[in-house]
mmCIF file of C-alpha atoms and ligand atoms in Angstrom:
data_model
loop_
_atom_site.group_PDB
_atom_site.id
_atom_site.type_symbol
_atom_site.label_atom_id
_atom_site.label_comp_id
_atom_site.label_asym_id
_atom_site.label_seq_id
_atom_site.Cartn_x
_atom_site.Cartn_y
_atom_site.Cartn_z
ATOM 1 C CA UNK A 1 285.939 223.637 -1.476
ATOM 2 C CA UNK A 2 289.047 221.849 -2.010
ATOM 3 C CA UNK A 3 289.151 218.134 -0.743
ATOM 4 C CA UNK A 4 292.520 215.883 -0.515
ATOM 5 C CA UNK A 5 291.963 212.069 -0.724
ATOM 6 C CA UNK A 6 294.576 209.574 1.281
ATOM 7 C CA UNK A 7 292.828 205.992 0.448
ATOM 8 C CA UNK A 8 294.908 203.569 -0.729
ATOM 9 C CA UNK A 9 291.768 201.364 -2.607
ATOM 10 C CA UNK A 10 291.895 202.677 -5.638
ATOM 11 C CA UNK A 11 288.485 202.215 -6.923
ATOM 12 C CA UNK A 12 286.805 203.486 -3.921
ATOM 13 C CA UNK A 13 289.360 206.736 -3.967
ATOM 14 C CA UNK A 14 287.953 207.211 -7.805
ATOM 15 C CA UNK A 15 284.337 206.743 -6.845
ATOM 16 C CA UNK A 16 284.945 209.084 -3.571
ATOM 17 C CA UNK A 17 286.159 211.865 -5.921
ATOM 18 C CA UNK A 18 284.165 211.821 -8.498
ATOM 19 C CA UNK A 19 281.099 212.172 -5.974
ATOM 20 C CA UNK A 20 282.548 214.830 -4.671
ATOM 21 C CA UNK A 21 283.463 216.903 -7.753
ATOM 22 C CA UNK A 22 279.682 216.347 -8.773
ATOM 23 C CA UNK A 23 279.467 218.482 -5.516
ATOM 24 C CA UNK A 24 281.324 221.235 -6.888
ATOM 25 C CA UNK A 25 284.650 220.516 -5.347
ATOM 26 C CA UNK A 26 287.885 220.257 -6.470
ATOM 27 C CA UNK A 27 289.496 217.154 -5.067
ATOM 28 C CA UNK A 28 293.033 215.927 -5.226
ATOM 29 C CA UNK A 29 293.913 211.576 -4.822
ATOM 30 C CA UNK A 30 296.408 209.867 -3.238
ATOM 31 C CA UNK A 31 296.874 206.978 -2.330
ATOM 32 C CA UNK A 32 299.603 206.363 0.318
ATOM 33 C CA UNK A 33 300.526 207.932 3.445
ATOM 34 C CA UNK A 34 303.750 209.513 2.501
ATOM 35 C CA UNK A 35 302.520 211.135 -0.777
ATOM 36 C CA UNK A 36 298.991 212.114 1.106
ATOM 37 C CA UNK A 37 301.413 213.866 3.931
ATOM 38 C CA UNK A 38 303.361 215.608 1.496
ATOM 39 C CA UNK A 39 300.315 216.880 -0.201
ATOM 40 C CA UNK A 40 298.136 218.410 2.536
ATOM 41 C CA UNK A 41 301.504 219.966 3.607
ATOM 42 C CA UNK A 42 302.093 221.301 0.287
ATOM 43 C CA UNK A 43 298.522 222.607 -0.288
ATOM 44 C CA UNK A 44 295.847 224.410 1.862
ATOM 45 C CA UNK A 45 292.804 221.808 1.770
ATOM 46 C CA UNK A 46 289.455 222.633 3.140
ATOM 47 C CA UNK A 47 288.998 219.085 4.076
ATOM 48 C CA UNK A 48 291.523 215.983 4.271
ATOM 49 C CA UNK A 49 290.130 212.823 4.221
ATOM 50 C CA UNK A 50 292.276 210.021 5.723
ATOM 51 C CA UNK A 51 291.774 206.278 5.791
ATOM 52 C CA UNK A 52 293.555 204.464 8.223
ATOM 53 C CA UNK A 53 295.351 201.580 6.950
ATOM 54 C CA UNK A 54 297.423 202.671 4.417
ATOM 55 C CA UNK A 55 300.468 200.356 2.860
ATOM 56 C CA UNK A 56 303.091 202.645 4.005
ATOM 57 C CA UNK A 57 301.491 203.887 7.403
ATOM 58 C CA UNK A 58 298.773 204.216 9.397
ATOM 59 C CA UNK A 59 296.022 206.904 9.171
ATOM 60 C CA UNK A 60 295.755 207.962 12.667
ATOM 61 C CA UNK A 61 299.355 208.041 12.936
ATOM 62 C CA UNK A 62 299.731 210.498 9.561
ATOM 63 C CA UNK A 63 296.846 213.183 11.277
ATOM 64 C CA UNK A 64 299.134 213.165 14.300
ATOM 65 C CA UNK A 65 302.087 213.648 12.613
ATOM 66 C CA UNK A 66 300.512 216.337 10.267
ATOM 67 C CA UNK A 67 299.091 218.337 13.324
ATOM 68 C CA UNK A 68 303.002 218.339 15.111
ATOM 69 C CA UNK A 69 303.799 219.673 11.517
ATOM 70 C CA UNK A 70 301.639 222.568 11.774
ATOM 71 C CA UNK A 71 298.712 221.277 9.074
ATOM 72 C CA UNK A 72 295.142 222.501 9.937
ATOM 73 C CA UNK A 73 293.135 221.602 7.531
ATOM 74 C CA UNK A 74 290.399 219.482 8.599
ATOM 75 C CA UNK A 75 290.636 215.756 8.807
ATOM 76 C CA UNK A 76 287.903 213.095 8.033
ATOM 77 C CA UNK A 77 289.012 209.631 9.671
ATOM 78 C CA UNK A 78 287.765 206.538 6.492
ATOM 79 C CA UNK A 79 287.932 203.258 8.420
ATOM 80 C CA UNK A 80 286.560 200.075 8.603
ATOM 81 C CA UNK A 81 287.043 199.333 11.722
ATOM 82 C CA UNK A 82 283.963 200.981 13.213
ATOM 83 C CA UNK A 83 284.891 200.544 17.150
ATOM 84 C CA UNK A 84 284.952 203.198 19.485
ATOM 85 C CA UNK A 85 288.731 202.695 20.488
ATOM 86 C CA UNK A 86 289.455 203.370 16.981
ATOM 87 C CA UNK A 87 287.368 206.566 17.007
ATOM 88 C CA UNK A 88 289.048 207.947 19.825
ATOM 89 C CA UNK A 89 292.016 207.472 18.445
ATOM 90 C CA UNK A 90 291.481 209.285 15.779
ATOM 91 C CA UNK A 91 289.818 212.179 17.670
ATOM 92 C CA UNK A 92 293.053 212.416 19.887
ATOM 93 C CA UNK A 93 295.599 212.288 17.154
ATOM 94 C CA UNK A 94 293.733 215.231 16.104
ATOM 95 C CA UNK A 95 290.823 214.034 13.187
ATOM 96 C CA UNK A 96 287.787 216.449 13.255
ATOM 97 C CA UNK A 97 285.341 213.702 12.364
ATOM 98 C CA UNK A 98 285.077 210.025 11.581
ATOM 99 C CA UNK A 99 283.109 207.906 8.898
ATOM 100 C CA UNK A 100 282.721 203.921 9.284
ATOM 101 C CA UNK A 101 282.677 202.159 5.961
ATOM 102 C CA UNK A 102 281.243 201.506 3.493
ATOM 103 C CA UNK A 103 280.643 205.728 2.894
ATOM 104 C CA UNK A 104 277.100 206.841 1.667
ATOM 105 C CA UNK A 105 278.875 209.610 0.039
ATOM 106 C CA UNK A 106 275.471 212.065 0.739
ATOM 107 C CA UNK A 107 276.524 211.357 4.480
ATOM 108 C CA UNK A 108 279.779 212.039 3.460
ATOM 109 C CA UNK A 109 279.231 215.446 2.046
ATOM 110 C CA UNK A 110 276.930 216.470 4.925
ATOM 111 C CA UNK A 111 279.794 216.084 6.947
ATOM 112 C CA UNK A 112 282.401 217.907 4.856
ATOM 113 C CA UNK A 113 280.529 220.544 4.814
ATOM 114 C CA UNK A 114 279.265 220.597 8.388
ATOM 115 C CA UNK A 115 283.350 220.118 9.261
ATOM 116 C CA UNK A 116 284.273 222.758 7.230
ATOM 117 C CA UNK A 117 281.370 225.122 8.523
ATOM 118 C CA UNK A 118 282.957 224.783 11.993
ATOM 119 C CA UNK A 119 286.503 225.202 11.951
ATOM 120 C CA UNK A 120 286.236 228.073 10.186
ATOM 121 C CA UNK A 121 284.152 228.123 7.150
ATOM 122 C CA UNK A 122 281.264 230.115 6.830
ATOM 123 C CA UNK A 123 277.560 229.446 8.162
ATOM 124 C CA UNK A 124 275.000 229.293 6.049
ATOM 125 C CA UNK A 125 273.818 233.532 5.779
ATOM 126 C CA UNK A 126 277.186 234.555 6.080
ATOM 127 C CA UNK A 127 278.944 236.178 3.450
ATOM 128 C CA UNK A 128 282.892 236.652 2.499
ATOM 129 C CA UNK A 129 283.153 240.504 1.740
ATOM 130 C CA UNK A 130 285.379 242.908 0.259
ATOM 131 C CA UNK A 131 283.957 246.294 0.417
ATOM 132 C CA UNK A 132 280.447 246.309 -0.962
ATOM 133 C CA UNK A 133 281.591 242.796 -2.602
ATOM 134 C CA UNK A 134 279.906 239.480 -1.184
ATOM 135 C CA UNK A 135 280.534 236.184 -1.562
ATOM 136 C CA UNK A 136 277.542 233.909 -0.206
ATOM 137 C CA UNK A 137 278.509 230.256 -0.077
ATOM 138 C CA UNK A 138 275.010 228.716 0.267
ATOM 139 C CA UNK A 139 273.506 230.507 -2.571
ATOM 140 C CA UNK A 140 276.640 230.264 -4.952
ATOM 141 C CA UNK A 141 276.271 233.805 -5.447
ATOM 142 C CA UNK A 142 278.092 237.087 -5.697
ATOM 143 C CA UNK A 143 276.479 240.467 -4.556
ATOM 144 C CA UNK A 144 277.355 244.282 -5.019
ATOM 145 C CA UNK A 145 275.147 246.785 -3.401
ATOM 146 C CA UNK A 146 271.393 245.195 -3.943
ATOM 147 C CA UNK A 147 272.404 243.660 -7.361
ATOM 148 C CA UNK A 148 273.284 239.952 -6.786
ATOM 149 C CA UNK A 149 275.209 237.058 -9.673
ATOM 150 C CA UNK A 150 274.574 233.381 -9.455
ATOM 151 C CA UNK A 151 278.074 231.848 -10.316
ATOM 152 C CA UNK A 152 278.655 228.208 -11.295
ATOM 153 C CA UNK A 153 280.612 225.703 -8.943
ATOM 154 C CA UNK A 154 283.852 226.282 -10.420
ATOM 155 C CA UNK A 155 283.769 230.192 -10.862
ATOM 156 C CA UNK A 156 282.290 229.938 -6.747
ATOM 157 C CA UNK A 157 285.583 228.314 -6.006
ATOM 158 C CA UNK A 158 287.799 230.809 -7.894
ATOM 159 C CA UNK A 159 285.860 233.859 -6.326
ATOM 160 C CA UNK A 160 286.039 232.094 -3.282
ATOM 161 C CA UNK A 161 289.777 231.561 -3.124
ATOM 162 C CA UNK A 162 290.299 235.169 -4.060
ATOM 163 C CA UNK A 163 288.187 236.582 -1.529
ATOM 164 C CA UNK A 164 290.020 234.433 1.269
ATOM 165 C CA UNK A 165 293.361 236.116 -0.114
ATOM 166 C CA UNK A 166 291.836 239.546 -0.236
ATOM 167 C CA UNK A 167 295.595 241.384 -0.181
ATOM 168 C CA UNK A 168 297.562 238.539 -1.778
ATOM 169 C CA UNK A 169 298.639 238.198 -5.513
ATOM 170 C CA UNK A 170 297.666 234.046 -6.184
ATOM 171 C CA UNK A 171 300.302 232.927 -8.949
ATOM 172 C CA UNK A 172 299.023 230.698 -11.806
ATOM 173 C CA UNK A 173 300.235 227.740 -10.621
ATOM 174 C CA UNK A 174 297.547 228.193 -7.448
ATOM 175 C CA UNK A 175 294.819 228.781 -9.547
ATOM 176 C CA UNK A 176 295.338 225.749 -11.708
ATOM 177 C CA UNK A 177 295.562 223.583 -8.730
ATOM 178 C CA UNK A 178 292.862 225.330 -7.236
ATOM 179 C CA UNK A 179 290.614 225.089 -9.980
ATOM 180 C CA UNK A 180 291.374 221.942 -11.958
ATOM 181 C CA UNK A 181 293.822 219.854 -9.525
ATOM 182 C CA UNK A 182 297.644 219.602 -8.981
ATOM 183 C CA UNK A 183 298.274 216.800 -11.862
ATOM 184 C CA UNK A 184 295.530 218.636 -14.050
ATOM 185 C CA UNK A 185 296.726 218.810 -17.698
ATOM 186 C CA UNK A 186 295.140 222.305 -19.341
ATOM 187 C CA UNK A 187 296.145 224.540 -21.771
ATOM 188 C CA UNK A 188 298.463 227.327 -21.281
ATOM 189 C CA UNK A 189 295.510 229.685 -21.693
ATOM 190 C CA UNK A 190 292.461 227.706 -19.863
ATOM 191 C CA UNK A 191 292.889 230.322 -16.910
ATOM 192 C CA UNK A 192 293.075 233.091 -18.967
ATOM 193 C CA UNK A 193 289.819 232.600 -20.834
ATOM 194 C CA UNK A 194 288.446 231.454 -17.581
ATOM 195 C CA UNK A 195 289.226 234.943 -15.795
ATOM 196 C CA UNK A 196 288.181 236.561 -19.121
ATOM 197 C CA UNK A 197 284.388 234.943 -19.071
ATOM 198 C CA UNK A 198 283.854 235.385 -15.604
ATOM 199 C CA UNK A 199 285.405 239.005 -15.552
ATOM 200 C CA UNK A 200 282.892 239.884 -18.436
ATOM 201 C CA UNK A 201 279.938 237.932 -16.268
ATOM 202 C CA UNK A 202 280.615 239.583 -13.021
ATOM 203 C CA UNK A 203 280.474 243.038 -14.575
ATOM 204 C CA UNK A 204 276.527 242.696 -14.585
ATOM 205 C CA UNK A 205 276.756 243.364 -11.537
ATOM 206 C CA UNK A 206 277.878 247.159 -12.348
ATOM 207 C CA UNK A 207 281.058 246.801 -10.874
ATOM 208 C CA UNK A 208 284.559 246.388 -13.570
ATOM 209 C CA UNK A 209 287.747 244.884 -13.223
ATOM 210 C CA UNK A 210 287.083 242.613 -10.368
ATOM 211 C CA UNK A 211 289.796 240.373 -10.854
ATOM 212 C CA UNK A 212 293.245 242.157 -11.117
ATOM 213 C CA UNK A 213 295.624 240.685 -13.910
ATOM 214 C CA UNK A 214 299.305 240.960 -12.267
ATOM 215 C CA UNK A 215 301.669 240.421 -15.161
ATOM 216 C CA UNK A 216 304.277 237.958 -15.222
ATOM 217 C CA UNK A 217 302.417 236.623 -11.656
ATOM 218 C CA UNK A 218 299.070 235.820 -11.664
ATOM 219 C CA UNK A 219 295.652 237.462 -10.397
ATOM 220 C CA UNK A 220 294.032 239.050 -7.391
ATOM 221 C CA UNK A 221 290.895 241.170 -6.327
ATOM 222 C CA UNK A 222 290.999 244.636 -7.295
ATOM 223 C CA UNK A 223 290.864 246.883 -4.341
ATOM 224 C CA UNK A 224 289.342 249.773 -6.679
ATOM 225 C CA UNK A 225 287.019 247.326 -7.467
ATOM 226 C CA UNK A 226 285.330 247.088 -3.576
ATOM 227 C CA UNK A 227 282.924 249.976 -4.112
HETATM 228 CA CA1 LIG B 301 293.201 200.982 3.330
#
């Protein structure tokens, strides 16, 4: 799951990631309205979290403007002000949820995930599938025919953003960002040896070449893979 941060307090925007990329996802931080906008436009986020004062704008005021700009990714409202006129607001300008502070961050994640569940994501015994291929969310695990692959958070989220592109060549630069986040320094090869590992792990299952290299582009999931 990919999760974009607008919260203009810097330590609590830290501590807020970091909690969640102990979760397994890959989060992104900003920290004012204008570079938070730009961002969940730029990107497809499973989640957007949004806190409403910022120092160039005001929370409520960004989801609305988002929405009129055709961005549907999900939106947490942050706010301390806890009142219902606030909450409203925030439900009419378009926010799927809203979270008073200070954040437990387990309540937090409950309700990322619970957000993301439904608008779209998948419930719990669902699977993502390509041909024979499954993807379980829940589990963190891969299946082909009755032979099944426990993968670790970050190869979930790579398999994961593949599958949801099932006919689509994702270009390096997606990946990275994907995987490690849009400022993320890594080596010109990190997600080559990444595909390489995981390639060699997922062929356990008895099925080769899951992940297509496209040269000069990036990588996709190999129809003549599906079974
Ligand atoms: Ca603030």
């Amino acid at each position: 799951m990919r999760v974009l941060i607008i919260e203009d307090e810097k330590p609590l925007a830290e501590a807020l990631a970091q909690a969640l990329e102990a979760n397994g996802m890959v989060v992104d931080t900003t920290y004012t309205a204008l570079e938070g906008g730009d961002a969940a436009l730029t990107n497809a986020y499973d989640c957007v979290l949004v806190d409403v004062m910022l120092p160039d704008g005001n929370g409520i005021d960004l989801i609305s403007w988002l929405r009129t700009s055709g961005c549907t990714s999900p939106a947490i409202v942050l706010t301390a002000q806890n009142e219902v006129p606030q909450r409203i607001a925030g439900l009419n300008a378009g926010a799927d949820d809203y979270l008073g502070k200070p954040i437990d961050v387990s309540e937090l994640v409950a309700r990322l995930q619970a957000v993301v569940r439904r608008t779209g994501g998948q419930t719990g015994s669902t699977a993502l599938e390509y041909g024979q291929l499954k993807l379980y969310e829940n589990s963190r695990t891969l299946a082909f025919r009755d032979h099944t692959l426990e993968l670790s958070a970050k190869e979930f989220s790579l398999m994961e953003f593949l599958f949801r592109h099932p006919n689509q060549v994702l270009s390096r630069d997606q990946l990275i960002a994907h995987l490690w986040g849009v400022d993320a320094l890594v080596a010109d090869n990190a997600l080559d040896n990444y595909v390489y590992f995981l390639r060699k792990k997922v062929a356990k299952l008895g099925v080769r070449d899951v992940i297509r290299t496209i040269r000069g582009q990036g990588y996709m999931l190999n129809p003549t893979a599906r079974g």
